[in-house]
Structure formats: structure tokens, C-alpha cells
Short mmCIF file of C-alpha atoms in Angstrom, two decimals:
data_model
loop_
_atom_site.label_atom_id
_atom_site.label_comp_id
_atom_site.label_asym_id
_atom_site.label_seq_id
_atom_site.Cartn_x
_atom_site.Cartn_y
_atom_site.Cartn_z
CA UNK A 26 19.42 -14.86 2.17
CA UNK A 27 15.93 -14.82 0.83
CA UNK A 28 14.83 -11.56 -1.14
CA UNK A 29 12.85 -9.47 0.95
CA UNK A 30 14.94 -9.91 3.94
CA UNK A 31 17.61 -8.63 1.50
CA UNK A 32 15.34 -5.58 0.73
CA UNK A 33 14.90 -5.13 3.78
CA UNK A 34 18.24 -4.55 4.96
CA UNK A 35 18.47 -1.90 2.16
CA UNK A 36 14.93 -0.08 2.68
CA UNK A 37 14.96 -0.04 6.17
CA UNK A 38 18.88 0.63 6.73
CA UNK A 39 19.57 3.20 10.05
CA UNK A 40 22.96 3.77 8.83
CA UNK A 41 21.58 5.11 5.46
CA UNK A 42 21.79 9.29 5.15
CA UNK A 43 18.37 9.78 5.32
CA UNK A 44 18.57 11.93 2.04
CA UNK A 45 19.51 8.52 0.71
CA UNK A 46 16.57 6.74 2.10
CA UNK A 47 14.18 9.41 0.90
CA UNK A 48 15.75 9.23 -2.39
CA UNK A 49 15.53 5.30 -2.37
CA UNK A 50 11.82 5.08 -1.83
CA UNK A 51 10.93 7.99 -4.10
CA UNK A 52 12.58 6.63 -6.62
CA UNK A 53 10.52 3.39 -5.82
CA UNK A 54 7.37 5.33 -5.74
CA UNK A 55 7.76 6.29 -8.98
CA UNK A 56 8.49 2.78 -10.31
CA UNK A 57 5.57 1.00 -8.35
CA UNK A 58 2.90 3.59 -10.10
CA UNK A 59 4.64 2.79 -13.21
CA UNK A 60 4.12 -1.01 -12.60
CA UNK A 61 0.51 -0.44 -11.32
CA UNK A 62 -0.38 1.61 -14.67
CA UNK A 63 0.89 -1.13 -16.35
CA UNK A 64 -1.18 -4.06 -14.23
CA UNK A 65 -4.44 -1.97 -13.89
CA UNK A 66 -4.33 -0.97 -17.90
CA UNK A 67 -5.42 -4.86 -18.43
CA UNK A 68 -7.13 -5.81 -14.48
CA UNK A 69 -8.07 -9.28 -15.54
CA UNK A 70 -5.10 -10.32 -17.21
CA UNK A 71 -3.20 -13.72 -15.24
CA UNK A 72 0.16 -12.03 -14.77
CA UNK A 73 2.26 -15.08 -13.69
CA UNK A 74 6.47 -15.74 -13.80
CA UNK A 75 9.25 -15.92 -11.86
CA UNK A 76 10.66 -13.13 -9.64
CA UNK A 77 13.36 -12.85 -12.43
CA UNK A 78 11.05 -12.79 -15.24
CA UNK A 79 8.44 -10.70 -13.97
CA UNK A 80 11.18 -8.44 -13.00
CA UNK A 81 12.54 -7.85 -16.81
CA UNK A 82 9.14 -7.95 -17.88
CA UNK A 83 8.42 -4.44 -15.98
CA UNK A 84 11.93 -3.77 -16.78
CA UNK A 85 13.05 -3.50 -12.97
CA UNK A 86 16.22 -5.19 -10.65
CA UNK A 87 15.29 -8.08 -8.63
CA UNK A 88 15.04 -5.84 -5.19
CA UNK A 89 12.35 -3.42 -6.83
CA UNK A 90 10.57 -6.44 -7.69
CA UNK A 91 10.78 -7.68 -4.59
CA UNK A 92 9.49 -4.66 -2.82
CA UNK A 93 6.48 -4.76 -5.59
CA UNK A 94 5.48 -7.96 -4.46
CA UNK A 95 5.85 -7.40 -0.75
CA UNK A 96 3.49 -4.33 -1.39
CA UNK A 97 1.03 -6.19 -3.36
CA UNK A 98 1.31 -9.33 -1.46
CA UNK A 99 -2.03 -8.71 0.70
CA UNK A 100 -3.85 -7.88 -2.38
CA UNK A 101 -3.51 -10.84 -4.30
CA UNK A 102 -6.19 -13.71 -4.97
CA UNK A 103 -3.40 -16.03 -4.19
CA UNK A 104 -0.55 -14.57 -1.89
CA UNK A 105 3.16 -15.63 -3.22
CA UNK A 106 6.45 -17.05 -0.22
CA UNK A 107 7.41 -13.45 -0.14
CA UNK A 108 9.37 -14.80 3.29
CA UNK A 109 10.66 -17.47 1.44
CA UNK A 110 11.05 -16.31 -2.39
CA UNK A 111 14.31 -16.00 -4.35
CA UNK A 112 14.56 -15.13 -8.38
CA UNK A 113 13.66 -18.06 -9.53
CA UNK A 114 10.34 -18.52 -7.17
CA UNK A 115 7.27 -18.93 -9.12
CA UNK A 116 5.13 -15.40 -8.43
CA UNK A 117 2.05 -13.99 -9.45
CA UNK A 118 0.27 -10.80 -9.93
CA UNK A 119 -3.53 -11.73 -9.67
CA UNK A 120 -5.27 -8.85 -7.63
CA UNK A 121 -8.70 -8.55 -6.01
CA UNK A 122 -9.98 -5.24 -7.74
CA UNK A 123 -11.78 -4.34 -4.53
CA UNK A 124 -9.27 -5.70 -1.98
CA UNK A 125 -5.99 -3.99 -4.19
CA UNK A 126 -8.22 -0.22 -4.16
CA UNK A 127 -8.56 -0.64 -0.49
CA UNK A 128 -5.29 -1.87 0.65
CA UNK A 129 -3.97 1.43 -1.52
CA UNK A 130 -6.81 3.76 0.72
CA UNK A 131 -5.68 1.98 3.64
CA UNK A 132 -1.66 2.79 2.97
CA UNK A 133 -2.78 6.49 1.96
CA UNK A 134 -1.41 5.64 -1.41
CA UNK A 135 -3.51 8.34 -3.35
CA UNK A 136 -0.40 8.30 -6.21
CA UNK A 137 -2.15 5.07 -6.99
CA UNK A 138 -5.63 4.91 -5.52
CA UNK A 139 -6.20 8.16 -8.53
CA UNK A 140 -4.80 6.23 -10.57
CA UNK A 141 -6.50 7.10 -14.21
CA UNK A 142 -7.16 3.27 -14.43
CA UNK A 143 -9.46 2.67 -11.43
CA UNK A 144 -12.08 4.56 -13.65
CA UNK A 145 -12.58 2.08 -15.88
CA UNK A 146 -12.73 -0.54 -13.81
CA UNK A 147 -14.94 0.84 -11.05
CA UNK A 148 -17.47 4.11 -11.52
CA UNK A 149 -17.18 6.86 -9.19
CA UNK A 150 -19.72 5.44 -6.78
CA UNK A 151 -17.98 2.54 -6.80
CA UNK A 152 -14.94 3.78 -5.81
CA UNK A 153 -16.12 6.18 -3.04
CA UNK A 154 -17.99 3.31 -1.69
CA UNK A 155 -15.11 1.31 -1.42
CA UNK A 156 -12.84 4.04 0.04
CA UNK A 157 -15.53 4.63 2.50
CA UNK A 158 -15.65 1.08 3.39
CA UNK A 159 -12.21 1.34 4.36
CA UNK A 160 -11.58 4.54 5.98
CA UNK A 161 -14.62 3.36 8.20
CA UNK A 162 -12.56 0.06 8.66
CA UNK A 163 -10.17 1.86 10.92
CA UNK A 164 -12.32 3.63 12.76
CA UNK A 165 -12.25 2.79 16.85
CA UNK A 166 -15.35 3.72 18.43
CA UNK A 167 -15.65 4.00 22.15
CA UNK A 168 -19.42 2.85 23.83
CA UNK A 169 -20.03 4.28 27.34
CA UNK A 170 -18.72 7.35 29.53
CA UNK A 171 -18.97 11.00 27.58
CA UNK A 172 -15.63 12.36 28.15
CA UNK A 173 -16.49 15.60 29.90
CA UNK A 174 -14.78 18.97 29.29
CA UNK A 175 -12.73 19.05 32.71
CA UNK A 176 -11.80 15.22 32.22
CA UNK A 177 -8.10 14.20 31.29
CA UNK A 178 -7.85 14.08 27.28
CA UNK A 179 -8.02 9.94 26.58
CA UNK A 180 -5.17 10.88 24.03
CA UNK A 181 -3.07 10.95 27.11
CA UNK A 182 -1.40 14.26 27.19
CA UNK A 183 -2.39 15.38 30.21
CA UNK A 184 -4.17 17.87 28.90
CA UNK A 185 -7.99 18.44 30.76
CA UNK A 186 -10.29 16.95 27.51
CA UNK A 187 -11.11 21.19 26.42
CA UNK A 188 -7.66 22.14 26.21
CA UNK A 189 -6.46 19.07 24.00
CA UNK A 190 -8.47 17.45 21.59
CA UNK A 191 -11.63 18.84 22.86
CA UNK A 192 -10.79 22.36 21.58
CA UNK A 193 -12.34 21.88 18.44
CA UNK A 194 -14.69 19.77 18.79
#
């Protein structure tokens, strides 16, 4: 069975006590900063290896490594088989700066998107430019009709628009 769908099973198990589960990914929470201190401390530096060796390098198992690279995956100049890859599958850790800040904006990541490390790699404007760029990525905006006051709420509650999400606005 290839890696991730072997994390997988573990990180997304139903059967798990969810104390367990909550325990599991804080646990991994705490690693992954650890690992992104680590990467961001030296941004340009061609962090390449096997699962297995890039896995004792930041002193991890193979299934935390795994769920590293599945999170970092979309960040990376060149993506790695994360579908496909088992311990000995060549791997690398070569992030877009920009792309890697984003994607951690975009999973509400602050743990890492504060990171100590972003500031010398981007300047504050820098930054809040690029998390603006991506909080305004997911925005979904509507051309045409006003909802009126007495209309149903288009977050479909049933609510008339005033009594829903209209109250505050």
C-alpha cells in the first residue's frame, strides 16, 4: 500500500476516539511547525532525498513524513508521486516562497503563516500583500439582483434576508 493512502487510513480513521484523533494531529501540528522552522530558516536551500532519508533528517517516522509532504505537496516548484510514493521514492522540498505563504493563508495555518521566518524572507508589506491576494482569492462575488430585506436569505435558511444574514449588515 503506498504511503499516504496508509496515512490516510490512520488520520482520517472513524473508528478512532476522537480524543485520539485530536491528539494525533496536534501532535502533528507541532512537528510540521518544527519542520517548517527548520525549511524556512534556509528558504533557498535544494532540500532533496528519499522519503526515508528526509524523514531521519527532520528526525520523524515515515507516516509524519508522509503527511509533511502531502501538506506541502501544492507548494512545491516541482510536486513529488505523493499517490504513488513509498520510503524509498525520491522527494523534494523546493517551495515557491509566495505560493508556500499562501497555501498556509489559504489552510488558516497562522501557527505557520507567523512563523518568525517569513520576516526575513518577505517585509511586512510583502506579506500582507500576499495574504490579501489570497483571502481575496476565495472571495465569490455575486453581479445582478440586490437581495432585498423581505427576500429569502441566499444562505438558504429560510430565513427572510433581515432576519438571517442581513441582520448585521
Amino acid at each position: 500500500m503506498a504511503l499516504l493512502a496508509e496515512w490516510h487510513k490512520i488520520a482520517y480513521n472513524e473508528k478512532m476516539d476522537k480524543g485520539q484523533l485530536q491528539k494525533l494531529w496536534n501532535d502533528y501540528f507541532l512537528i510540521e511547525k518544527a519542520i517548517y522552522e527548520k525549511l524556512l530558516s534556509n528558504p533557498d536551500e535544494k532540500v532533496e532525498g528519499t522519503v526515508k532519508e528526509l524523514a531521519e533528517r527532520y528526525e520523524v517516522d515515515i507516516m509524519t513524513m508522509t503527511a509533511f509532504l502531502d501538506g506541502i505537496n501544492d507548494s512545491l516548484v516541482n510536486k513529488n508521486p505523493i499517490d504513488t510514493m513509498e520510503e524509498d521514492t525520491p522527494v523534494n522540498l523546493i517551495f515557491d516562497k509566495e505560493l508556500l505563504y499562501k497555501n498556509m493563508v489559504d489552510a488558516k495555518a497562522d501557527w505557520l503563516y507567523e512563523l518568525p521566518m517569513w520576516d526575513d524572507i518577505f517585509d511586512e508589506e510583502k506579506k500582507k500583500k500576499l495574504y490579501l491576494e489570497q483571502k481575496k482569492s476565495g472571495t465569490v462575488r455575486r453581479e445582478g439582483k440586490k437581495i432585498g430585506r423581505n427576500d429569502p436569505c441566499p444562505c438558504g435558511s429560510g430565513k427572510k434576508y433581515k432576519q438571517c444574514c442581513g441582520k448585521n449588515a
